[in-house]
Amino acid sequence: MTVRVGVIGVGTMGQDHVVRLQRRVNGAEVVALADMDHARLEAVAASVPGARTMASGDDLIVADDVGGVVIASWGETHEQYVLSALAAGKPVFCEKPLAPEAEACQRIMDAERAGGRRLLQVGFMRRYDQAYRALFRTLREGALGAPLMIHCAHRNPGVPSFYAGGMPITDSAIHEIDIVRWLLEQEISAAQVLRPRRASRARPDLQDPLLLLLEMCDGTLVDVEVFATATYGYDIRCEVVCESGTVALGDGSRVVVRNGGARSDRVPDNFQERFRDAYDAEFQEWVNGVERGQTGGPSAWDGYAAAVAADAAVASLQSGERVSVSMLARPRFYEPTVAQPVLMNR
Ligand SMILES: NC(=O)c1ccc[n+]([C@@H]2O[C@H](COP(=O)([O-])OP(=O)(O)OC[C@H]3O[C@@H](n4cnc5c(N)ncnc54)[C@H](O)[C@@H]3O)[C@@H](O)[C@H]2O)c1
């Protein structure tokens, strides 16, 4: 059975997902597109045979032939579209952030729970990356003992001019916030941001680089370097220091070149290159779940937990103080062990 997908927001990420759904994911067909930028919408639609353009995201959500909704518009618009998709009873994939504020994530959780079944997956694609998955398995095998510290780095070659203020947290470190919760199966209890010497090229409205410290509920300490203008490539690092050893992401290059007395390998250009296979796996799992009538993957709770921790980190970026993370208790509905009822196939 083919899942008929509608995509809202056809900018960088939305276009990437449209191509993925058409060419690299089995069992999906893109049937409808919406974007408030009508010129862009028409240009993208011209390269998607069989997809029609919709006047608005809300029209797309309620269209009879749309069986699954992908939201890749700007973060502030996510809540409205997710709530509409939940009200229509449609499976929905929402790019991160689920919503910029924790209260909005709470409203989404309330709406999903009121419907009595999971319909929402949030786009934390690192959980589908083979290297992070190998790291997760190594920790579970137990030979290294308990994790004590995690060192992460999130380096971009550069960032657009609108990337400013809290975006090193809300746009970049949000991925580390999610992945360390997933790796450790622990929530974050406090955050603090340290401001190293600024790169000379950093704009005045951007603290670059910065160091984010996260305290996990069991005492594990995580440091995340965010360096938005690192220039040399897109470099993601993660090393877990355990009682009796360490485990780290490999460099990920498929080949190493030895030449002229030097050894080199490739640093990805951007997140699309580094995480391409992870995005593909993430969407394949989403499509399979929609087909089976069972949504899995990162949940509204994960979107909420990341938003609360990010809020604390942004507050610390402003104040310089350590900020406690204050969260709701996790509803039983979002416990990983609770089986979800199976939906009708669409
Ligand atoms: N998972 C990841 O690694 C990853 C990477 C990049 C971006 N993202 C997320 O994807 C989302 C989109 O980011 P992007 O980089 O593609 O942005 P973008 O600006 O390139 O594209 C966003 C598109 O959404 C459209 N849009 C905005 N508001 C809309 C509305 N109300 N209704 C319909 N269309 C609307 C815009 O016109 C634009 O075409 C963001 O939430 C971003 O955080 C996730």
JSON list of N, CA, C and O in Angstrom, two decimals, residues 60-116:
[
{"chain": "A", "resi": 60, "resn": "LEU", "atom": "N", "xyz": [-4.40, 21.47, 2.96]},
{"chain": "A", "resi": 60, "resn": "LEU", "atom": "CA", "xyz": [-3.66, 20.22, 2.68]},
{"chain": "A", "resi": 60, "resn": "LEU", "atom": "C", "xyz": [-4.00, 19.16, 3.73]},
{"chain": "A", "resi": 60, "resn": "LEU", "atom": "O", "xyz": [-4.25, 18.00, 3.41]},
{"chain": "A", "resi": 61, "resn": "ILE", "atom": "N", "xyz": [-4.03, 19.58, 4.99]},
{"chain": "A", "resi": 61, "resn": "ILE", "atom": "CA", "xyz": [-4.23, 18.61, 6.08]},
{"chain": "A", "resi": 61, "resn": "ILE", "atom": "C", "xyz": [-5.57, 17.90, 5.94]},
{"chain": "A", "resi": 61, "resn": "ILE", "atom": "O", "xyz": [-5.67, 16.69, 6.14]},
{"chain": "A", "resi": 62, "resn": "VAL", "atom": "N", "xyz": [-6.61, 18.65, 5.55]},
{"chain": "A", "resi": 62, "resn": "VAL", "atom": "CA", "xyz": [-7.95, 18.02, 5.50]},
{"chain": "A", "resi": 62, "resn": "VAL", "atom": "C", "xyz": [-8.26, 17.37, 4.15]},
{"chain": "A", "resi": 62, "resn": "VAL", "atom": "O", "xyz": [-9.31, 16.75, 4.00]},
{"chain": "A", "resi": 63, "resn": "ALA", "atom": "N", "xyz": [-7.34, 17.48, 3.19]},
{"chain": "A", "resi": 63, "resn": "ALA", "atom": "CA", "xyz": [-7.61, 16.88, 1.86]},
{"chain": "A", "resi": 63, "resn": "ALA", "atom": "C", "xyz": [-7.79, 15.37, 2.00]},
{"chain": "A", "resi": 63, "resn": "ALA", "atom": "O", "xyz": [-7.00, 14.69, 2.68]},
{"chain": "A", "resi": 64, "resn": "ASP", "atom": "N", "xyz": [-8.81, 14.84, 1.33]},
{"chain": "A", "resi": 64, "resn": "ASP", "atom": "CA", "xyz": [-9.15, 13.42, 1.47]},
{"chain": "A", "resi": 64, "resn": "ASP", "atom": "C", "xyz": [-8.03, 12.49, 1.05]},
{"chain": "A", "resi": 64, "resn": "ASP", "atom": "O", "xyz": [-7.88, 11.41, 1.61]},
{"chain": "A", "resi": 65, "resn": "ASP", "atom": "N", "xyz": [-7.27, 12.89, 0.03]},
{"chain": "A", "resi": 65, "resn": "ASP", "atom": "CA", "xyz": [-6.25, 11.95, -0.47]},
{"chain": "A", "resi": 65, "resn": "ASP", "atom": "C", "xyz": [-4.93, 12.07, 0.28]},
{"chain": "A", "resi": 65, "resn": "ASP", "atom": "O", "xyz": [-3.97, 11.37, -0.05]},
{"chain": "A", "resi": 66, "resn": "VAL", "atom": "N", "xyz": [-4.83, 12.93, 1.28]},
{"chain": "A", "resi": 66, "resn": "VAL", "atom": "CA", "xyz": [-3.59, 13.03, 2.05]},
{"chain": "A", "resi": 66, "resn": "VAL", "atom": "C", "xyz": [-3.71, 12.11, 3.27]},
{"chain": "A", "resi": 66, "resn": "VAL", "atom": "O", "xyz": [-4.53, 12.33, 4.17]},
{"chain": "A", "resi": 67, "resn": "GLY", "atom": "N", "xyz": [-2.87, 11.07, 3.29]},
{"chain": "A", "resi": 67, "resn": "GLY", "atom": "CA", "xyz": [-2.92, 10.10, 4.38]},
{"chain": "A", "resi": 67, "resn": "GLY", "atom": "C", "xyz": [-1.88, 10.34, 5.45]},
{"chain": "A", "resi": 67, "resn": "GLY", "atom": "O", "xyz": [-1.96, 9.79, 6.55]},
{"chain": "A", "resi": 68, "resn": "GLY", "atom": "N", "xyz": [-0.87, 11.16, 5.16]},
{"chain": "A", "resi": 68, "resn": "GLY", "atom": "CA", "xyz": [0.16, 11.49, 6.15]},
{"chain": "A", "resi": 68, "resn": "GLY", "atom": "C", "xyz": [0.68, 12.88, 5.86]},
{"chain": "A", "resi": 68, "resn": "GLY", "atom": "O", "xyz": [0.82, 13.26, 4.69]},
{"chain": "A", "resi": 69, "resn": "VAL", "atom": "N", "xyz": [0.95, 13.66, 6.92]},
{"chain": "A", "resi": 69, "resn": "VAL", "atom": "CA", "xyz": [1.33, 15.06, 6.75]},
{"chain": "A", "resi": 69, "resn": "VAL", "atom": "C", "xyz": [2.77, 15.25, 7.23]},
{"chain": "A", "resi": 69, "resn": "VAL", "atom": "O", "xyz": [3.14, 14.78, 8.31]},
{"chain": "A", "resi": 70, "resn": "VAL", "atom": "N", "xyz": [3.57, 15.93, 6.42]},
{"chain": "A", "resi": 70, "resn": "VAL", "atom": "CA", "xyz": [4.93, 16.31, 6.82]},
{"chain": "A", "resi": 70, "resn": "VAL", "atom": "C", "xyz": [4.96, 17.82, 7.00]},
{"chain": "A", "resi": 70, "resn": "VAL", "atom": "O", "xyz": [4.55, 18.56, 6.09]},
{"chain": "A", "resi": 71, "resn": "ILE", "atom": "N", "xyz": [5.42, 18.28, 8.16]},
{"chain": "A", "resi": 71, "resn": "ILE", "atom": "CA", "xyz": [5.49, 19.72, 8.43]},
{"chain": "A", "resi": 71, "resn": "ILE", "atom": "C", "xyz": [6.96, 20.15, 8.43]},
{"chain": "A", "resi": 71, "resn": "ILE", "atom": "O", "xyz": [7.74, 19.71, 9.29]},
{"chain": "A", "resi": 72, "resn": "ALA", "atom": "N", "xyz": [7.32, 20.97, 7.46]},
{"chain": "A", "resi": 72, "resn": "ALA", "atom": "CA", "xyz": [8.70, 21.46, 7.36]},
{"chain": "A", "resi": 72, "resn": "ALA", "atom": "C", "xyz": [8.69, 22.97, 7.16]},
{"chain": "A", "resi": 72, "resn": "ALA", "atom": "O", "xyz": [9.56, 23.52, 6.47]},
{"chain": "A", "resi": 73, "resn": "SER", "atom": "N", "xyz": [7.69, 23.62, 7.74]},
{"chain": "A", "resi": 73, "resn": "SER", "atom": "CA", "xyz": [7.65, 25.09, 7.71]},
{"chain": "A", "resi": 73, "resn": "SER", "atom": "C", "xyz": [8.42, 25.61, 8.93]},
{"chain": "A", "resi": 73, "resn": "SER", "atom": "O", "xyz": [9.01, 24.83, 9.68]},
{"chain": "A", "resi": 74, "resn": "TRP", "atom": "N", "xyz": [8.42, 26.92, 9.14]},
{"chain": "A", "resi": 74, "resn": "TRP", "atom": "CA", "xyz": [9.19, 27.49, 10.25]},
{"chain": "A", "resi": 74, "resn": "TRP", "atom": "C", "xyz": [8.62, 27.03, 11.59]},
{"chain": "A", "resi": 74, "resn": "TRP", "atom": "O", "xyz": [7.40, 26.83, 11.73]},
{"chain": "A", "resi": 75, "resn": "GLY", "atom": "N", "xyz": [9.50, 26.96, 12.57]},
{"chain": "A", "resi": 75, "resn": "GLY", "atom": "CA", "xyz": [9.14, 26.43, 13.89]},
{"chain": "A", "resi": 75, "resn": "GLY", "atom": "C", "xyz": [7.89, 27.05, 14.51]},
{"chain": "A", "resi": 75, "resn": "GLY", "atom": "O", "xyz": [7.07, 26.34, 15.10]},
{"chain": "A", "resi": 76, "resn": "GLU", "atom": "N", "xyz": [7.72, 28.38, 14.36]},
{"chain": "A", "resi": 76, "resn": "GLU", "atom": "CA", "xyz": [6.57, 29.04, 15.02]},
{"chain": "A", "resi": 76, "resn": "GLU", "atom": "C", "xyz": [5.25, 28.57, 14.42]},
{"chain": "A", "resi": 76, "resn": "GLU", "atom": "O", "xyz": [4.19, 28.78, 15.02]},
{"chain": "A", "resi": 77, "resn": "THR", "atom": "N", "xyz": [5.27, 27.99, 13.23]},
{"chain": "A", "resi": 77, "resn": "THR", "atom": "CA", "xyz": [4.02, 27.56, 12.59]},
{"chain": "A", "resi": 77, "resn": "THR", "atom": "C", "xyz": [3.67, 26.10, 12.91]},
{"chain": "A", "resi": 77, "resn": "THR", "atom": "O", "xyz": [2.61, 25.63, 12.54]},
{"chain": "A", "resi": 78, "resn": "HIS", "atom": "N", "xyz": [4.57, 25.40, 13.59]},
{"chain": "A", "resi": 78, "resn": "HIS", "atom": "CA", "xyz": [4.37, 23.95, 13.78]},
{"chain": "A", "resi": 78, "resn": "HIS", "atom": "C", "xyz": [3.14, 23.63, 14.63]},
{"chain": "A", "resi": 78, "resn": "HIS", "atom": "O", "xyz": [2.38, 22.71, 14.32]},
{"chain": "A", "resi": 79, "resn": "GLU", "atom": "N", "xyz": [2.97, 24.39, 15.72]},
{"chain": "A", "resi": 79, "resn": "GLU", "atom": "CA", "xyz": [1.88, 24.04, 16.65]},
{"chain": "A", "resi": 79, "resn": "GLU", "atom": "C", "xyz": [0.53, 24.02, 15.92]},
{"chain": "A", "resi": 79, "resn": "GLU", "atom": "O", "xyz": [-0.23, 23.06, 16.03]},
{"chain": "A", "resi": 80, "resn": "GLN", "atom": "N", "xyz": [0.26, 25.09, 15.18]},
{"chain": "A", "resi": 80, "resn": "GLN", "atom": "CA", "xyz": [-1.03, 25.20, 14.48]},
{"chain": "A", "resi": 80, "resn": "GLN", "atom": "C", "xyz": [-1.25, 23.99, 13.57]},
{"chain": "A", "resi": 80, "resn": "GLN", "atom": "O", "xyz": [-2.32, 23.37, 13.57]},
{"chain": "A", "resi": 81, "resn": "TYR", "atom": "N", "xyz": [-0.24, 23.64, 12.79]},
{"chain": "A", "resi": 81, "resn": "TYR", "atom": "CA", "xyz": [-0.41, 22.54, 11.82]},
{"chain": "A", "resi": 81, "resn": "TYR", "atom": "C", "xyz": [-0.48, 21.19, 12.51]},
{"chain": "A", "resi": 81, "resn": "TYR", "atom": "O", "xyz": [-1.24, 20.31, 12.10]},
{"chain": "A", "resi": 82, "resn": "VAL", "atom": "N", "xyz": [0.33, 21.01, 13.56]},
{"chain": "A", "resi": 82, "resn": "VAL", "atom": "CA", "xyz": [0.28, 19.71, 14.26]},
{"chain": "A", "resi": 82, "resn": "VAL", "atom": "C", "xyz": [-1.11, 19.54, 14.89]},
{"chain": "A", "resi": 82, "resn": "VAL", "atom": "O", "xyz": [-1.72, 18.47, 14.78]},
{"chain": "A", "resi": 83, "resn": "LEU", "atom": "N", "xyz": [-1.62, 20.60, 15.52]},
{"chain": "A", "resi": 83, "resn": "LEU", "atom": "CA", "xyz": [-2.94, 20.49, 16.16]},
{"chain": "A", "resi": 83, "resn": "LEU", "atom": "C", "xyz": [-4.01, 20.19, 15.11]},
{"chain": "A", "resi": 83, "resn": "LEU", "atom": "O", "xyz": [-4.92, 19.38, 15.34]},
{"chain": "A", "resi": 84, "resn": "SER", "atom": "N", "xyz": [-3.91, 20.83, 13.95]},
{"chain": "A", "resi": 84, "resn": "SER", "atom": "CA", "xyz": [-4.90, 20.56, 12.89]},
{"chain": "A", "resi": 84, "resn": "SER", "atom": "C", "xyz": [-4.81, 19.11, 12.41]},
{"chain": "A", "resi": 84, "resn": "SER", "atom": "O", "xyz": [-5.82, 18.46, 12.18]},
{"chain": "A", "resi": 85, "resn": "ALA", "atom": "N", "xyz": [-3.59, 18.60, 12.25]},
{"chain": "A", "resi": 85, "resn": "ALA", "atom": "CA", "xyz": [-3.43, 17.22, 11.79]},
{"chain": "A", "resi": 85, "resn": "ALA", "atom": "C", "xyz": [-3.98, 16.25, 12.84]},
{"chain": "A", "resi": 85, "resn": "ALA", "atom": "O", "xyz": [-4.65, 15.27, 12.51]},
{"chain": "A", "resi": 86, "resn": "LEU", "atom": "N", "xyz": [-3.71, 16.53, 14.11]},
{"chain": "A", "resi": 86, "resn": "LEU", "atom": "CA", "xyz": [-4.23, 15.65, 15.17]},
{"chain": "A", "resi": 86, "resn": "LEU", "atom": "C", "xyz": [-5.76, 15.69, 15.17]},
{"chain": "A", "resi": 86, "resn": "LEU", "atom": "O", "xyz": [-6.41, 14.66, 15.31]},
{"chain": "A", "resi": 87, "resn": "ALA", "atom": "N", "xyz": [-6.32, 16.91, 15.00]},
{"chain": "A", "resi": 87, "resn": "ALA", "atom": "CA", "xyz": [-7.78, 17.03, 14.99]},
{"chain": "A", "resi": 87, "resn": "ALA", "atom": "C", "xyz": [-8.38, 16.26, 13.81]},
{"chain": "A", "resi": 87, "resn": "ALA", "atom": "O", "xyz": [-9.47, 15.70, 13.91]},
{"chain": "A", "resi": 88, "resn": "ALA", "atom": "N", "xyz": [-7.63, 16.21, 12.70]},
{"chain": "A", "resi": 88, "resn": "ALA", "atom": "CA", "xyz": [-8.11, 15.47, 11.52]},
{"chain": "A", "resi": 88, "resn": "ALA", "atom": "C", "xyz": [-7.82, 13.97, 11.65]},
{"chain": "A", "resi": 88, "resn": "ALA", "atom": "O", "xyz": [-8.17, 13.21, 10.75]},
{"chain": "A", "resi": 89, "resn": "GLY", "atom": "N", "xyz": [-7.14, 13.57, 12.71]},
{"chain": "A", "resi": 89, "resn": "GLY", "atom": "CA", "xyz": [-6.83, 12.14, 12.93]},
{"chain": "A", "resi": 89, "resn": "GLY", "atom": "C", "xyz": [-5.79, 11.61, 11.95]},
{"chain": "A", "resi": 89, "resn": "GLY", "atom": "O", "xyz": [-5.77, 10.42, 11.65]},
{"chain": "A", "resi": 90, "resn": "LYS", "atom": "N", "xyz": [-4.88, 12.52, 11.48]},
{"chain": "A", "resi": 90, "resn": "LYS", "atom": "CA", "xyz": [-3.90, 12.07, 10.49]},
{"chain": "A", "resi": 90, "resn": "LYS", "atom": "C", "xyz": [-2.51, 11.94, 11.10]},
{"chain": "A", "resi": 90, "resn": "LYS", "atom": "O", "xyz": [-2.08, 12.80, 11.88]},
{"chain": "A", "resi": 91, "resn": "PRO", "atom": "N", "xyz": [-1.77, 10.90, 10.70]},
{"chain": "A", "resi": 91, "resn": "PRO", "atom": "CA", "xyz": [-0.38, 10.78, 11.15]},
{"chain": "A", "resi": 91, "resn": "PRO", "atom": "C", "xyz": [0.41, 11.99, 10.66]},
{"chain": "A", "resi": 91, "resn": "PRO", "atom": "O", "xyz": [0.23, 12.43, 9.52]},
{"chain": "A", "resi": 92, "resn": "VAL", "atom": "N", "xyz": [1.29, 12.50, 11.52]},
{"chain": "A", "resi": 92, "resn": "VAL", "atom": "CA", "xyz": [2.00, 13.73, 11.17]},
{"chain": "A", "resi": 92, "resn": "VAL", "atom": "C", "xyz": [3.46, 13.62, 11.59]},
{"chain": "A", "resi": 92, "resn": "VAL", "atom": "O", "xyz": [3.77, 13.20, 12.70]},
{"chain": "A", "resi": 93, "resn": "PHE", "atom": "N", "xyz": [4.33, 13.97, 10.65]},
{"chain": "A", "resi": 93, "resn": "PHE", "atom": "CA", "xyz": [5.76, 14.07, 10.92]},
{"chain": "A", "resi": 93, "resn": "PHE", "atom": "C", "xyz": [6.07, 15.55, 11.01]},
{"chain": "A", "resi": 93, "resn": "PHE", "atom": "O", "xyz": [5.83, 16.30, 10.06]},
{"chain": "A", "resi": 94, "resn": "CYS", "atom": "N", "xyz": [6.61, 16.01, 12.15]},
{"chain": "A", "resi": 94, "resn": "CYS", "atom": "CA", "xyz": [6.91, 17.43, 12.31]},
{"chain": "A", "resi": 94, "resn": "CYS", "atom": "C", "xyz": [8.41, 17.61, 12.49]},
{"chain": "A", "resi": 94, "resn": "CYS", "atom": "O", "xyz": [9.01, 17.01, 13.39]},
{"chain": "A", "resi": 95, "resn": "GLU", "atom": "N", "xyz": [9.00, 18.44, 11.65]},
{"chain": "A", "resi": 95, "resn": "GLU", "atom": "CA", "xyz": [10.42, 18.75, 11.82]},
{"chain": "A", "resi": 95, "resn": "GLU", "atom": "C", "xyz": [10.65, 19.36, 13.20]},
{"chain": "A", "resi": 95, "resn": "GLU", "atom": "O", "xyz": [9.74, 19.92, 13.81]},
{"chain": "A", "resi": 96, "resn": "LYS", "atom": "N", "xyz": [11.88, 19.25, 13.67]},
{"chain": "A", "resi": 96, "resn": "LYS", "atom": "CA", "xyz": [12.22, 19.92, 14.93]},
{"chain": "A", "resi": 96, "resn": "LYS", "atom": "C", "xyz": [12.28, 21.42, 14.65]},
{"chain": "A", "resi": 96, "resn": "LYS", "atom": "O", "xyz": [12.57, 21.80, 13.51]},
{"chain": "A", "resi": 97, "resn": "PRO", "atom": "N", "xyz": [12.04, 22.31, 15.61]},
{"chain": "A", "resi": 97, "resn": "PRO", "atom": "CA", "xyz": [11.53, 21.99, 16.94]},
{"chain": "A", "resi": 97, "resn": "PRO", "atom": "C", "xyz": [10.04, 21.68, 16.84]},
{"chain": "A", "resi": 97, "resn": "PRO", "atom": "O", "xyz": [9.35, 22.23, 15.97]},
{"chain": "A", "resi": 98, "resn": "LEU", "atom": "N", "xyz": [9.54, 20.81, 17.74]},
{"chain": "A", "resi": 98, "resn": "LEU", "atom": "CA", "xyz": [8.11, 20.57, 17.72]},
{"chain": "A", "resi": 98, "resn": "LEU", "atom": "C", "xyz": [7.38, 21.91, 17.82]},
{"chain": "A", "resi": 98, "resn": "LEU", "atom": "O", "xyz": [6.43, 22.16, 17.09]},
{"chain": "A", "resi": 99, "resn": "ALA", "atom": "N", "xyz": [7.84, 22.75, 18.72]},
{"chain": "A", "resi": 99, "resn": "ALA", "atom": "CA", "xyz": [7.37, 24.13, 18.80]},
{"chain": "A", "resi": 99, "resn": "ALA", "atom": "C", "xyz": [8.43, 24.89, 19.59]},
{"chain": "A", "resi": 99, "resn": "ALA", "atom": "O", "xyz": [9.12, 24.30, 20.40]},
{"chain": "A", "resi": 100, "resn": "PRO", "atom": "N", "xyz": [8.57, 26.19, 19.33]},
{"chain": "A", "resi": 100, "resn": "PRO", "atom": "CA", "xyz": [9.64, 26.92, 20.01]},
{"chain": "A", "resi": 100, "resn": "PRO", "atom": "C", "xyz": [9.44, 27.01, 21.52]},
{"chain": "A", "resi": 100, "resn": "PRO", "atom": "O", "xyz": [10.40, 27.08, 22.26]},
{"chain": "A", "resi": 101, "resn": "GLU", "atom": "N", "xyz": [8.18, 27.03, 22.00]},
{"chain": "A", "resi": 101, "resn": "GLU", "atom": "CA", "xyz": [8.00, 27.14, 23.46]},
{"chain": "A", "resi": 101, "resn": "GLU", "atom": "C", "xyz": [7.47, 25.83, 24.04]},
{"chain": "A", "resi": 101, "resn": "GLU", "atom": "O", "xyz": [6.65, 25.15, 23.43]},
{"chain": "A", "resi": 102, "resn": "ALA", "atom": "N", "xyz": [7.91, 25.56, 25.27]},
{"chain": "A", "resi": 102, "resn": "ALA", "atom": "CA", "xyz": [7.49, 24.32, 25.94]},
{"chain": "A", "resi": 102, "resn": "ALA", "atom": "C", "xyz": [5.97, 24.27, 26.13]},
{"chain": "A", "resi": 102, "resn": "ALA", "atom": "O", "xyz": [5.37, 23.21, 26.03]},
{"chain": "A", "resi": 103, "resn": "GLU", "atom": "N", "xyz": [5.34, 25.46, 26.38]},
{"chain": "A", "resi": 103, "resn": "GLU", "atom": "CA", "xyz": [3.88, 25.45, 26.60]},
{"chain": "A", "resi": 103, "resn": "GLU", "atom": "C", "xyz": [3.15, 24.96, 25.35]},
{"chain": "A", "resi": 103, "resn": "GLU", "atom": "O", "xyz": [2.15, 24.25, 25.44]},
{"chain": "A", "resi": 104, "resn": "ALA", "atom": "N", "xyz": [3.66, 25.33, 24.19]},
{"chain": "A", "resi": 104, "resn": "ALA", "atom": "CA", "xyz": [3.04, 24.88, 22.94]},
{"chain": "A", "resi": 104, "resn": "ALA", "atom": "C", "xyz": [3.18, 23.36, 22.81]},
{"chain": "A", "resi": 104, "resn": "ALA", "atom": "O", "xyz": [2.25, 22.67, 22.38]},
{"chain": "A", "resi": 105, "resn": "CYS", "atom": "N", "xyz": [4.33, 22.83, 23.19]},
{"chain": "A", "resi": 105, "resn": "CYS", "atom": "CA", "xyz": [4.53, 21.37, 23.14]},
{"chain": "A", "resi": 105, "resn": "CYS", "atom": "C", "xyz": [3.55, 20.69, 24.10]},
{"chain": "A", "resi": 105, "resn": "CYS", "atom": "O", "xyz": [3.03, 19.61, 23.79]},
{"chain": "A", "resi": 106, "resn": "GLN", "atom": "N", "xyz": [3.32, 21.34, 25.24]},
{"chain": "A", "resi": 106, "resn": "GLN", "atom": "CA", "xyz": [2.36, 20.78, 26.21]},
{"chain": "A", "resi": 106, "resn": "GLN", "atom": "C", "xyz": [0.97, 20.70, 25.59]},
{"chain": "A", "resi": 106, "resn": "GLN", "atom": "O", "xyz": [0.27, 19.71, 25.75]},
{"chain": "A", "resi": 107, "resn": "ARG", "atom": "N", "xyz": [0.57, 21.76, 24.88]},
{"chain": "A", "resi": 107, "resn": "ARG", "atom": "CA", "xyz": [-0.76, 21.76, 24.25]},
{"chain": "A", "resi": 107, "resn": "ARG", "atom": "C", "xyz": [-0.85, 20.63, 23.21]},
{"chain": "A", "resi": 107, "resn": "ARG", "atom": "O", "xyz": [-1.88, 19.97, 23.09]},
{"chain": "A", "resi": 108, "resn": "ILE", "atom": "N", "xyz": [0.25, 20.40, 22.52]},
{"chain": "A", "resi": 108, "resn": "ILE", "atom": "CA", "xyz": [0.25, 19.32, 21.52]},
{"chain": "A", "resi": 108, "resn": "ILE", "atom": "C", "xyz": [0.13, 17.96, 22.22]},
{"chain": "A", "resi": 108, "resn": "ILE", "atom": "O", "xyz": [-0.64, 17.09, 21.79]},
{"chain": "A", "resi": 109, "resn": "MET", "atom": "N", "xyz": [0.88, 17.79, 23.32]},
{"chain": "A", "resi": 109, "resn": "MET", "atom": "CA", "xyz": [0.76, 16.51, 24.06]},
{"chain": "A", "resi": 109, "resn": "MET", "atom": "C", "xyz": [-0.67, 16.31, 24.53]},
{"chain": "A", "resi": 109, "resn": "MET", "atom": "O", "xyz": [-1.22, 15.20, 24.43]},
{"chain": "A", "resi": 110, "resn": "ASP", "atom": "N", "xyz": [-1.27, 17.38, 25.06]},
{"chain": "A", "resi": 110, "resn": "ASP", "atom": "CA", "xyz": [-2.65, 17.26, 25.57]},
{"chain": "A", "resi": 110, "resn": "ASP", "atom": "C", "xyz": [-3.59, 16.83, 24.45]},
{"chain": "A", "resi": 110, "resn": "ASP", "atom": "O", "xyz": [-4.44, 15.96, 24.64]},
{"chain": "A", "resi": 111, "resn": "ALA", "atom": "N", "xyz": [-3.43, 17.44, 23.28]},
{"chain": "A", "resi": 111, "resn": "ALA", "atom": "CA", "xyz": [-4.32, 17.12, 22.16]},
{"chain": "A", "resi": 111, "resn": "ALA", "atom": "C", "xyz": [-4.12, 15.68, 21.69]},
{"chain": "A", "resi": 111, "resn": "ALA", "atom": "O", "xyz": [-5.07, 14.96, 21.41]},
{"chain": "A", "resi": 112, "resn": "GLU", "atom": "N", "xyz": [-2.86, 15.24, 21.63]},
{"chain": "A", "resi": 112, "resn": "GLU", "atom": "CA", "xyz": [-2.61, 13.87, 21.16]},
{"chain": "A", "resi": 112, "resn": "GLU", "atom": "C", "xyz": [-3.17, 12.85, 22.17]},
{"chain": "A", "resi": 112, "resn": "GLU", "atom": "O", "xyz": [-3.80, 11.86, 21.78]},
{"chain": "A", "resi": 113, "resn": "ARG", "atom": "N", "xyz": [-2.96, 13.14, 23.44]},
{"chain": "A", "resi": 113, "resn": "ARG", "atom": "CA", "xyz": [-3.46, 12.19, 24.46]},
{"chain": "A", "resi": 113, "resn": "ARG", "atom": "C", "xyz": [-4.98, 12.16, 24.45]},
{"chain": "A", "resi": 113, "resn": "ARG", "atom": "O", "xyz": [-5.59, 11.10, 24.63]},
{"chain": "A", "resi": 114, "resn": "ALA", "atom": "N", "xyz": [-5.60, 13.32, 24.21]},
{"chain": "A", "resi": 114, "resn": "ALA", "atom": "CA", "xyz": [-7.07, 13.36, 24.18]},
{"chain": "A", "resi": 114, "resn": "ALA", "atom": "C", "xyz": [-7.59, 12.48, 23.05]},
{"chain": "A", "resi": 114, "resn": "ALA", "atom": "O", "xyz": [-8.66, 11.87, 23.17]},
{"chain": "A", "resi": 115, "resn": "GLY", "atom": "N", "xyz": [-6.83, 12.36, 21.96]},
{"chain": "A", "resi": 115, "resn": "GLY", "atom": "CA", "xyz": [-7.22, 11.50, 20.85]},
{"chain": "A", "resi": 115, "resn": "GLY", "atom": "C", "xyz": [-7.00, 10.03, 21.15]},
{"chain": "A", "resi": 115, "resn": "GLY", "atom": "O", "xyz": [-7.49, 9.16, 20.42]},
{"chain": "A", "resi": 116, "resn": "GLY", "atom": "N", "xyz": [-6.19, 9.73, 22.18]},
{"chain": "A", "resi": 116, "resn": "GLY", "atom": "CA", "xyz": [-6.05, 8.36, 22.65]},
{"chain": "A", "resi": 116, "resn": "GLY", "atom": "C", "xyz": [-5.05, 7.50, 21.89]},
{"chain": "A", "resi": 116, "resn": "GLY", "atom": "O", "xyz": [-4.92, 6.32, 22.18]}
]
